[in-house]
Amino acid sequence: MVVVTALLLGGAGPASASPATDQPAYDVVLAQEEYVTADVGATLTIRPEVYPERPDGSRGHLAEGDPVGRRMTLDYALPRSATPVTVGKGCRKKVTAWGRFVSCPTVRPVTVRIGGALVAEDVQVTVNRAGREAPVGRAGFLLTAPVPREEGETPGSLEGRQKAGADLLGAAGGLVLLAFFLGRTRSRRIVWVSCAVLGLLCAGPGVWSLVRGPLIGARSYVRYASGPPVLTIPDTLWDDGWIRRESHPDGVPRVATAPDPGHERVTEVSGFFAPYDDGPTGTPGQWLTVDGAHGRIEDPRRARDHMLRTAAEAPGVTVAEKPRLFLLKPEEGVRRDPVLFKCQVLVVRDQHVQQCAWADKGVRALLSTSGGPAFRNSADPLLGTAYDALSLRQYVQLGGGF
């Protein structure tokens, strides 16, 4: 559940006016998790709960259909691919270059249909007062559609492309036999030449789909863009107090992974990072490690899963949260291609360790951290760690660090 309490004060009281500091704030609560996945074509109902602040400082509750307040609205900011299909009475819809918006004077759920692919797009629900620029209450989540799929071959992709290849080869054989028969009967030359050419055109994609693929029938096949085939460990991460130590302290559990012989030819690298004692984000016991390799990686999905699995199967390690997929897009920079991360939570020496891995044809890397996300505050620790990994990739693989 996502709960965001606005720190800016605003009002639902009479327009006369009391000072801005006396205007109440609102809590907005959503049933959705902080990271939501949905299929293209599916519907999603956003049902907020709104809690205005009372004069005594306690929180009330607005039932569905209750007015938000005088000159107050409950506003939904949606991606352009999310089309509202069910809105409450009195609500207004608006489409702009930035997305779709629904504004309601009362507390109403909104049902949207996902009309196209989304990669970690923001959905925001805010309480706004007319004439004020900043909302007085806010909640939100990230919406991804379709559900992130693995890159590379999947069982469904393999079956689909092999069936398509067999069908194409069957059609090619039939057309070639027909051309041979028409040629022997001295039919019109253009007919049997056309059959022969069509047969050969079907044979090429058919053989490719059976042998190499995927080309036809492989709808579940997704490949994400690769970065440069190099992984470097800088002396400094980010600009908020993370530094490298040359060796692991004794109190920090080792969760590095084993190589995968026969499926990669790589150079392994690793690094340990901890915040300065007086760093702005440093907390006692917080640390971060990067373990990875660069070179030739045969199967990115296998490489990523191998890192997580070998870490989870190490002696004395238990899995606290099974692996989850996060498909995220960088917020800035020239490389805006989405990156697929797989993250899990382990318990190592009674410490909870969040891990996120990514891999492509030239790099595999595993981020391990304790003490919560370092780079981004998040109600979902794994989502925050995935954002850490996204930022870390900019430094260690794309060369965007200091």
GROMACS .gro file of C-alpha atoms in nm:
model
  402
    1MET     CA    1   0.000   0.000   0.000
    2VAL     CA    2   0.128   0.339  -0.090
    3VAL     CA    3   0.076   0.618   0.161
    4VAL     CA    4   0.207   0.963   0.084
    5THR     CA    5   0.142   1.245   0.326
    6ALA     CA    6   0.175   1.590   0.177
    7LEU     CA    7   0.396   1.826   0.368
    8LEU     CA    8   0.254   2.131   0.198
    9LEU     CA    9  -0.049   2.274   0.368
   10GLY     CA   10  -0.360   2.365   0.177
   11GLY     CA   11  -0.726   2.420   0.248
   12ALA     CA   12  -1.065   2.274   0.223
   13GLY     CA   13  -1.227   2.543   0.430
   14PRO     CA   14  -1.409   2.859   0.336
   15ALA     CA   15  -1.261   3.084   0.076
   16SER     CA   16  -1.244   3.380   0.320
   17ALA     CA   17  -0.964   3.333   0.435
   18SER     CA   18  -0.767   3.206   0.692
   19PRO     CA   19  -0.390   3.206   0.656
   20ALA     CA   20  -0.241   2.946   0.424
   21THR     CA   21  -0.068   2.779   0.717
   22ASP     CA   22  -0.411   2.703   0.870
   23GLN     CA   23  -0.531   2.513   0.564
   24PRO     CA   24  -0.544   2.136   0.623
   25ALA     CA   25  -0.328   1.879   0.450
   26TYR     CA   26  -0.464   1.553   0.310
   27ASP     CA   27  -0.343   1.195   0.321
   28VAL     CA   28  -0.407   0.998   0.001
   29VAL     CA   29  -0.391   0.619   0.020
   30LEU     CA   30  -0.394   0.381  -0.280
   31ALA     CA   31  -0.451   0.007  -0.282
   32GLN     CA   32  -0.188  -0.034  -0.555
   33GLU     CA   33   0.170  -0.130  -0.476
   34GLU     CA   34   0.441   0.117  -0.568
   35TYR     CA   35   0.522  -0.082  -0.885
   36VAL     CA   36   0.226  -0.223  -1.081
   37THR     CA   37   0.235  -0.443  -1.390
   38ALA     CA   38  -0.060  -0.489  -1.626
   39ASP     CA   39  -0.123  -0.643  -1.967
   40VAL     CA   40  -0.193  -0.428  -2.268
   41GLY     CA   41  -0.572  -0.424  -2.314
   42ALA     CA   42  -0.644  -0.491  -1.946
   43THR     CA   43  -0.827  -0.254  -1.713
   44LEU     CA   44  -0.706  -0.114  -1.383
   45THR     CA   45  -0.921   0.054  -1.117
   46ILE     CA   46  -0.758   0.327  -0.910
   47ARG     CA   47  -0.953   0.362  -0.588
   48PRO     CA   48  -0.805   0.627  -0.357
   49GLU     CA   49  -0.889   0.681   0.006
   50VAL     CA   50  -0.872   1.043   0.120
   51TYR     CA   51  -0.809   1.155   0.480
   52PRO     CA   52  -0.833   1.531   0.550
   53GLU     CA   53  -0.666   1.680   0.853
   54ARG     CA   54  -0.908   1.796   1.125
   55PRO     CA   55  -0.856   2.116   1.324
   56ASP     CA   56  -0.733   1.913   1.622
   57GLY     CA   57  -0.466   1.748   1.408
   58SER     CA   58  -0.638   1.410   1.374
   59ARG     CA   59  -0.735   1.259   1.039
   60GLY     CA   60  -1.088   1.217   0.909
   61HIS     CA   61  -1.203   0.990   0.627
   62LEU     CA   62  -1.400   1.079   0.317
   63ALA     CA   63  -1.632   0.806   0.193
   64GLU     CA   64  -1.674   0.736  -0.176
   65GLY     CA   65  -1.894   1.010  -0.324
   66ASP     CA   66  -1.814   1.267  -0.054
   67PRO     CA   67  -1.705   1.615  -0.172
   68VAL     CA   68  -1.332   1.666  -0.142
   69GLY     CA   69  -1.385   2.018  -0.007
   70ARG     CA   70  -1.478   2.367  -0.113
   71ARG     CA   71  -1.283   2.459  -0.427
   72MET     CA   72  -1.097   2.126  -0.395
   73THR     CA   73  -1.059   1.851  -0.655
   74LEU     CA   74  -0.923   1.498  -0.665
   75ASP     CA   75  -0.705   1.479  -0.975
   76TYR     CA   76  -0.566   1.178  -1.161
   77ALA     CA   77  -0.258   1.215  -1.383
   78LEU     CA   78  -0.234   0.916  -1.621
   79PRO     CA   79  -0.004   0.810  -1.907
   80ARG     CA   80  -0.140   0.877  -2.255
   81SER     CA   81  -0.179   0.502  -2.316
   82ALA     CA   82  -0.410   0.467  -2.013
   83THR     CA   83  -0.758   0.570  -2.126
   84PRO     CA   84  -1.026   0.635  -1.860
   85VAL     CA   85  -1.329   0.414  -1.926
   86THR     CA   86  -1.522   0.463  -1.600
   87VAL     CA   87  -1.525   0.793  -1.414
   88GLY     CA   88  -1.758   0.932  -1.151
   89LYS     CA   89  -2.039   1.180  -1.198
   90GLY     CA   90  -1.912   1.534  -1.233
   91CYS     CA   91  -1.559   1.429  -1.324
   92ARG     CA   92  -1.389   1.594  -1.621
   93LYS     CA   93  -1.138   1.437  -1.860
   94LYS     CA   94  -0.856   1.617  -2.036
   95VAL     CA   95  -0.578   1.512  -2.276
   96THR     CA   96  -0.252   1.706  -2.308
   97ALA     CA   97   0.094   1.649  -2.451
   98TRP     CA   98   0.204   1.518  -2.109
   99GLY     CA   99  -0.074   1.264  -2.059
  100ARG     CA  100  -0.438   1.219  -1.964
  101PHE     CA  101  -0.602   1.386  -1.665
  102VAL     CA  102  -0.923   1.329  -1.474
  103SER     CA  103  -1.048   1.586  -1.223
  104CYS     CA  104  -1.328   1.505  -0.974
  105PRO     CA  105  -1.496   1.728  -0.713
  106THR     CA  106  -1.585   1.417  -0.511
  107VAL     CA  107  -1.399   1.105  -0.408
  108ARG     CA  108  -1.447   0.871  -0.703
  109PRO     CA  109  -1.255   0.568  -0.835
  110VAL     CA  110  -1.134   0.577  -1.194
  111THR     CA  111  -1.104   0.270  -1.416
  112VAL     CA  112  -0.855   0.293  -1.702
  113ARG     CA  113  -0.780   0.068  -1.998
  114ILE     CA  114  -0.416   0.009  -2.090
  115GLY     CA  115  -0.409   0.074  -2.463
  116GLY     CA  116  -0.035   0.038  -2.531
  117ALA     CA  117   0.300  -0.065  -2.391
  118LEU     CA  118   0.426   0.132  -2.090
  119VAL     CA  119   0.765   0.131  -1.923
  120ALA     CA  120   0.752   0.252  -1.563
  121GLU     CA  121   0.520   0.547  -1.626
  122ASP     CA  122   0.403   0.760  -1.331
  123VAL     CA  123   0.040   0.753  -1.216
  124GLN     CA  124  -0.037   1.030  -0.967
  125VAL     CA  125  -0.347   1.101  -0.757
  126THR     CA  126  -0.344   1.445  -0.596
  127VAL     CA  127  -0.574   1.666  -0.392
  128ASN     CA  128  -0.561   2.022  -0.526
  129ARG     CA  129  -0.709   2.354  -0.422
  130ALA     CA  130  -0.810   2.610  -0.683
  131GLY     CA  131  -0.552   2.883  -0.711
  132ARG     CA  132  -0.269   2.681  -0.554
  133GLU     CA  133   0.016   2.542  -0.761
  134ALA     CA  134   0.126   2.269  -0.519
  135PRO     CA  135  -0.107   1.982  -0.420
  136VAL     CA  136  -0.207   1.940  -0.058
  137GLY     CA  137  -0.210   1.560  -0.082
  138ARG     CA  138  -0.046   1.311  -0.314
  139ALA     CA  139  -0.002   0.940  -0.380
  140GLY     CA  140   0.123   0.751  -0.681
  141PHE     CA  141   0.275   0.440  -0.832
  142LEU     CA  142   0.468   0.325  -1.138
  143LEU     CA  143   0.274   0.142  -1.410
  144THR     CA  144   0.439  -0.098  -1.652
  145ALA     CA  145   0.264  -0.282  -1.936
  146PRO     CA  146   0.297  -0.545  -2.059
  147VAL     CA  147   0.431  -0.749  -1.771
  148PRO     CA  148   0.810  -0.744  -1.810
  149ARG     CA  149   0.926  -1.049  -2.004
  150GLU     CA  150   1.268  -1.205  -2.014
  151GLU     CA  151   1.495  -1.121  -2.300
  152GLY     CA  152   1.607  -1.413  -2.514
  153GLU     CA  153   1.428  -1.738  -2.597
  154THR     CA  154   1.132  -1.850  -2.386
  155PRO     CA  155   0.952  -2.186  -2.409
  156GLY     CA  156   0.651  -2.017  -2.571
  157SER     CA  157   0.874  -1.835  -2.817
  158LEU     CA  158   1.057  -2.157  -2.910
  159GLU     CA  159   0.733  -2.348  -2.967
  160GLY     CA  160   0.577  -2.064  -3.166
  161ARG     CA  161   0.867  -2.005  -3.402
  162GLN     CA  162   0.925  -2.377  -3.462
  163LYS     CA  163   0.560  -2.428  -3.549
  164ALA     CA  164   0.569  -2.126  -3.782
  165GLY     CA  165   0.889  -2.259  -3.941
  166ALA     CA  166   0.736  -2.601  -3.998
  167ASP     CA  167   0.425  -2.445  -4.153
  168LEU     CA  168   0.636  -2.231  -4.384
  169LEU     CA  169   0.847  -2.526  -4.494
  170GLY     CA  170   0.535  -2.728  -4.558
  171ALA     CA  171   0.391  -2.450  -4.773
  172ALA     CA  172   0.725  -2.416  -4.955
  173GLY     CA  173   0.734  -2.788  -5.033
  174GLY     CA  174   0.377  -2.779  -5.161
  175LEU     CA  175   0.447  -2.483  -5.389
  176VAL     CA  176   0.764  -2.641  -5.528
  177LEU     CA  177   0.579  -2.967  -5.601
  178LEU     CA  178   0.303  -2.770  -5.770
  179ALA     CA  179   0.557  -2.583  -5.981
  180PHE     CA  180   0.720  -2.914  -6.080
  181PHE     CA  181   0.381  -3.061  -6.176
  182LEU     CA  182   0.280  -2.753  -6.377
  183GLY     CA  183   0.613  -2.755  -6.555
  184ARG     CA  184   0.565  -3.117  -6.664
  185THR     CA  185   0.215  -3.038  -6.795
  186ARG     CA  186   0.346  -2.742  -6.996
  187SER     CA  187   0.115  -2.501  -6.823
  188ARG     CA  188   0.168  -2.131  -6.856
  189ARG     CA  189   0.524  -2.045  -6.768
  190ILE     CA  190   0.425  -1.751  -6.545
  191VAL     CA  191   0.217  -1.977  -6.320
  192TRP     CA  192   0.482  -2.235  -6.244
  193VAL     CA  193   0.756  -1.974  -6.215
  194SER     CA  194   0.543  -1.788  -5.962
  195CYS     CA  195   0.486  -2.109  -5.763
  196ALA     CA  196   0.857  -2.186  -5.763
  197VAL     CA  197   0.951  -1.835  -5.648
  198LEU     CA  198   0.689  -1.835  -5.373
  199GLY     CA  199   0.809  -2.173  -5.255
  200LEU     CA  200   1.166  -2.050  -5.226
  201LEU     CA  201   1.053  -1.732  -5.047
  202CYS     CA  202   0.869  -1.943  -4.788
  203ALA     CA  203   1.160  -2.183  -4.749
  204GLY     CA  204   1.407  -1.915  -4.632
  205PRO     CA  205   1.208  -1.780  -4.334
  206GLY     CA  206   1.095  -2.134  -4.255
  207VAL     CA  207   1.450  -2.265  -4.221
  208TRP     CA  208   1.555  -1.956  -4.022
  209SER     CA  209   1.266  -1.991  -3.779
  210LEU     CA  210   1.342  -2.359  -3.721
  211VAL     CA  211   1.720  -2.332  -3.692
  212ARG     CA  212   1.808  -1.985  -3.563
  213GLY     CA  213   1.505  -1.768  -3.504
  214PRO     CA  214   1.322  -1.593  -3.376
  215LEU     CA  215   1.167  -1.442  -3.687
  216ILE     CA  216   0.806  -1.552  -3.724
  217GLY     CA  217   0.572  -1.678  -3.453
  218ALA     CA  218   0.797  -1.558  -3.167
  219ARG     CA  219   0.577  -1.292  -3.013
  220SER     CA  220   0.703  -1.355  -2.662
  221TYR     CA  221   1.063  -1.283  -2.764
  222VAL     CA  222   1.196  -0.954  -2.626
  223ARG     CA  223   1.554  -0.832  -2.639
  224TYR     CA  224   1.660  -0.520  -2.453
  225ALA     CA  225   1.943  -0.302  -2.575
  226SER     CA  226   2.298  -0.383  -2.461
  227GLY     CA  227   2.543  -0.138  -2.318
  228PRO     CA  228   2.918  -0.131  -2.390
  229PRO     CA  229   3.087  -0.465  -2.314
  230VAL     CA  230   3.291  -0.325  -2.026
  231LEU     CA  231   3.235  -0.307  -1.651
  232THR     CA  232   3.454  -0.072  -1.445
  233ILE     CA  233   3.451  -0.007  -1.072
  234PRO     CA  234   3.515   0.365  -0.999
  235ASP     CA  235   3.660   0.501  -0.678
  236THR     CA  236   3.344   0.702  -0.603
  237LEU     CA  237   2.978   0.631  -0.658
  238TRP     CA  238   2.731   0.916  -0.698
  239ASP     CA  239   2.794   1.246  -0.525
  240ASP     CA  240   2.637   1.186  -0.184
  241GLY     CA  241   2.914   1.026   0.016
  242TRP     CA  242   2.979   0.675  -0.115
  243ILE     CA  243   3.344   0.568  -0.129
  244ARG     CA  244   3.528   0.250  -0.217
  245ARG     CA  245   3.715   0.036   0.029
  246GLU     CA  246   3.986  -0.197  -0.095
  247SER     CA  247   3.865  -0.503   0.097
  248HIS     CA  248   3.551  -0.633   0.259
  249PRO     CA  249   3.532  -0.568   0.633
  250ASP     CA  250   3.493  -0.880   0.845
  251GLY     CA  251   3.142  -0.782   0.951
  252VAL     CA  252   3.007  -0.761   0.596
  253PRO     CA  253   2.877  -1.091   0.455
  254ARG     CA  254   3.015  -1.203   0.120
  255VAL     CA  255   2.743  -1.262  -0.136
  256ALA     CA  256   2.952  -1.266  -0.454
  257THR     CA  257   2.854  -1.517  -0.719
  258ALA     CA  258   3.042  -1.794  -0.896
  259PRO     CA  259   3.137  -1.791  -1.267
  260ASP     CA  260   2.940  -1.994  -1.520
  261PRO     CA  261   3.197  -2.199  -1.718
  262GLY     CA  262   3.099  -2.295  -2.069
  263HIS     CA  263   2.849  -2.011  -2.105
  264GLU     CA  264   3.075  -1.707  -2.077
  265ARG     CA  265   3.429  -1.587  -2.136
  266VAL     CA  266   3.466  -1.288  -1.908
  267THR     CA  267   3.686  -1.083  -1.678
  268GLU     CA  268   3.543  -1.061  -1.326
  269VAL     CA  269   3.543  -0.737  -1.125
  270SER     CA  270   3.407  -0.638  -0.784
  271GLY     CA  271   3.402  -0.348  -0.543
  272PHE     CA  272   3.286  -0.261  -0.193
  273PHE     CA  273   3.137   0.080  -0.108
  274ALA     CA  274   3.036   0.246   0.217
  275PRO     CA  275   2.923   0.600   0.299
  276TYR     CA  276   3.141   0.857   0.468
  277ASP     CA  277   3.081   0.864   0.841
  278ASP     CA  278   2.919   1.207   0.808
  279GLY     CA  279   2.773   1.151   0.460
  280PRO     CA  280   2.421   1.277   0.399
  281THR     CA  281   2.282   0.929   0.327
  282GLY     CA  282   2.514   0.722   0.539
  283THR     CA  283   2.368   0.508   0.818
  284PRO     CA  284   2.550   0.271   1.054
  285GLY     CA  285   2.596  -0.069   0.897
  286GLN     CA  286   2.499   0.045   0.547
  287TRP     CA  287   2.712  -0.084   0.260
  288LEU     CA  288   2.696  -0.174  -0.107
  289THR     CA  289   2.888  -0.423  -0.321
  290VAL     CA  290   2.916  -0.463  -0.697
  291ASP     CA  291   3.010  -0.806  -0.834
  292GLY     CA  292   3.011  -0.870  -1.205
  293ALA     CA  293   3.204  -0.945  -1.521
  294HIS     CA  294   3.249  -0.823  -1.877
  295GLY     CA  295   3.340  -1.003  -2.198
  296ARG     CA  296   3.137  -1.258  -2.397
  297ILE     CA  297   2.812  -1.366  -2.233
  298GLU     CA  298   2.617  -1.630  -2.420
  299ASP     CA  299   2.274  -1.590  -2.260
  300PRO     CA  300   2.194  -1.273  -2.058
  301ARG     CA  301   1.891  -1.429  -1.890
  302ARG     CA  302   2.094  -1.730  -1.778
  303ALA     CA  303   2.375  -1.503  -1.655
  304ARG     CA  304   2.140  -1.292  -1.447
  305ASP     CA  305   1.959  -1.591  -1.301
  306HIS     CA  306   2.288  -1.767  -1.231
  307MET     CA  307   2.416  -1.474  -1.024
  308LEU     CA  308   2.102  -1.458  -0.813
  309ARG     CA  309   2.073  -1.835  -0.773
  310THR     CA  310   2.434  -1.896  -0.666
  311ALA     CA  311   2.409  -1.612  -0.416
  312ALA     CA  312   2.087  -1.757  -0.274
  313GLU     CA  313   2.230  -2.111  -0.255
  314ALA     CA  314   2.542  -2.015  -0.061
  315PRO     CA  315   2.584  -2.180   0.283
  316GLY     CA  316   2.394  -2.006   0.561
  317VAL     CA  317   2.184  -1.796   0.322
  318THR     CA  318   1.803  -1.800   0.310
  319VAL     CA  319   1.568  -1.631   0.064
  320ALA     CA  320   1.343  -1.372   0.233
  321GLU     CA  321   1.174  -1.250  -0.088
  322LYS     CA  322   1.172  -1.438  -0.418
  323PRO     CA  323   1.305  -1.271  -0.735
  324ARG     CA  324   1.089  -1.004  -0.900
  325LEU     CA  325   1.129  -0.829  -1.235
  326PHE     CA  326   1.150  -0.451  -1.275
  327LEU     CA  327   1.159  -0.288  -1.617
  328LEU     CA  328   1.287   0.069  -1.573
  329LYS     CA  329   1.383   0.350  -1.808
  330PRO     CA  330   1.669   0.590  -1.726
  331GLU     CA  331   1.546   0.934  -1.625
  332GLU     CA  332   1.813   1.125  -1.812
  333GLY     CA  333   2.101   1.082  -2.053
  334VAL     CA  334   2.119   0.972  -2.414
  335ARG     CA  335   2.059   0.602  -2.346
  336ARG     CA  336   1.688   0.588  -2.274
  337ASP     CA  337   1.634   0.221  -2.355
  338PRO     CA  338   1.454   0.029  -2.078
  339VAL     CA  339   1.664  -0.201  -1.863
  340LEU     CA  340   1.537  -0.525  -1.710
  341PHE     CA  341   1.642  -0.597  -1.350
  342LYS     CA  342   1.576  -0.904  -1.140
  343CYS     CA  343   1.585  -0.847  -0.766
  344GLN     CA  344   1.560  -1.058  -0.450
  345VAL     CA  345   1.604  -1.030  -0.074
  346LEU     CA  346   1.835  -1.266   0.117
  347VAL     CA  347   1.911  -1.314   0.485
  348VAL     CA  348   2.288  -1.346   0.537
  349ARG     CA  349   2.425  -1.367   0.890
  350ASP     CA  350   2.095  -1.231   1.022
  351GLN     CA  351   2.125  -0.931   0.787
  352HIS     CA  352   1.866  -0.859   0.519
  353VAL     CA  353   2.046  -0.805   0.189
  354GLN     CA  354   1.870  -0.663  -0.119
  355GLN     CA  355   2.011  -0.774  -0.454
  356CYS     CA  356   1.944  -0.660  -0.811
  357ALA     CA  357   2.106  -0.807  -1.120
  358TRP     CA  358   2.120  -0.704  -1.484
  359ALA     CA  359   2.290  -0.862  -1.782
  360ASP     CA  360   2.331  -0.821  -2.156
  361LYS     CA  361   2.559  -0.968  -2.423
  362GLY     CA  362   2.870  -0.806  -2.279
  363VAL     CA  363   2.812  -0.742  -1.907
  364ARG     CA  364   2.659  -0.909  -1.605
  365ALA     CA  365   2.646  -0.733  -1.268
  366LEU     CA  366   2.495  -0.787  -0.925
  367LEU     CA  367   2.433  -0.508  -0.675
  368SER     CA  368   2.401  -0.616  -0.311
  369THR     CA  369   2.315  -0.375  -0.032
  370SER     CA  370   2.193  -0.362   0.325
  371GLY     CA  371   2.029  -0.084   0.518
  372GLY     CA  372   1.771  -0.002   0.250
  373PRO     CA  373   1.800   0.178  -0.084
  374ALA     CA  374   2.086   0.424  -0.100
  375PHE     CA  375   1.993   0.632  -0.399
  376ARG     CA  376   1.615   0.672  -0.384
  377ASN     CA  377   1.363   0.662  -0.102
  378SER     CA  378   1.094   0.406  -0.170
  379ALA     CA  379   0.818   0.233   0.022
  380ASP     CA  380   0.914  -0.082  -0.171
  381PRO     CA  381   1.275  -0.173  -0.078
  382LEU     CA  382   1.326  -0.385  -0.389
  383LEU     CA  383   1.200  -0.112  -0.620
  384GLY     CA  384   1.436   0.132  -0.450
  385THR     CA  385   1.723  -0.114  -0.495
  386ALA     CA  386   1.630  -0.155  -0.863
  387TYR     CA  387   1.659   0.222  -0.903
  388ASP     CA  388   1.997   0.203  -0.728
  389ALA     CA  389   2.102  -0.056  -0.985
  390LEU     CA  390   1.974   0.163  -1.269
  391SER     CA  391   2.183   0.454  -1.143
  392LEU     CA  392   2.479   0.227  -1.075
  393ARG     CA  393   2.469   0.096  -1.434
  394GLN     CA  394   2.521   0.453  -1.556
  395TYR     CA  395   2.846   0.464  -1.361
  396VAL     CA  396   3.000   0.120  -1.402
  397GLN     CA  397   2.887   0.024  -1.754
  398LEU     CA  398   2.792   0.337  -1.948
  399GLY     CA  399   3.078   0.551  -1.822
  400GLY     CA  400   2.859   0.826  -1.678
  401GLY     CA  401   3.029   0.843  -1.339
  402PHE     CA  402   3.287   1.082  -1.204
   0.00000   0.00000   0.00000
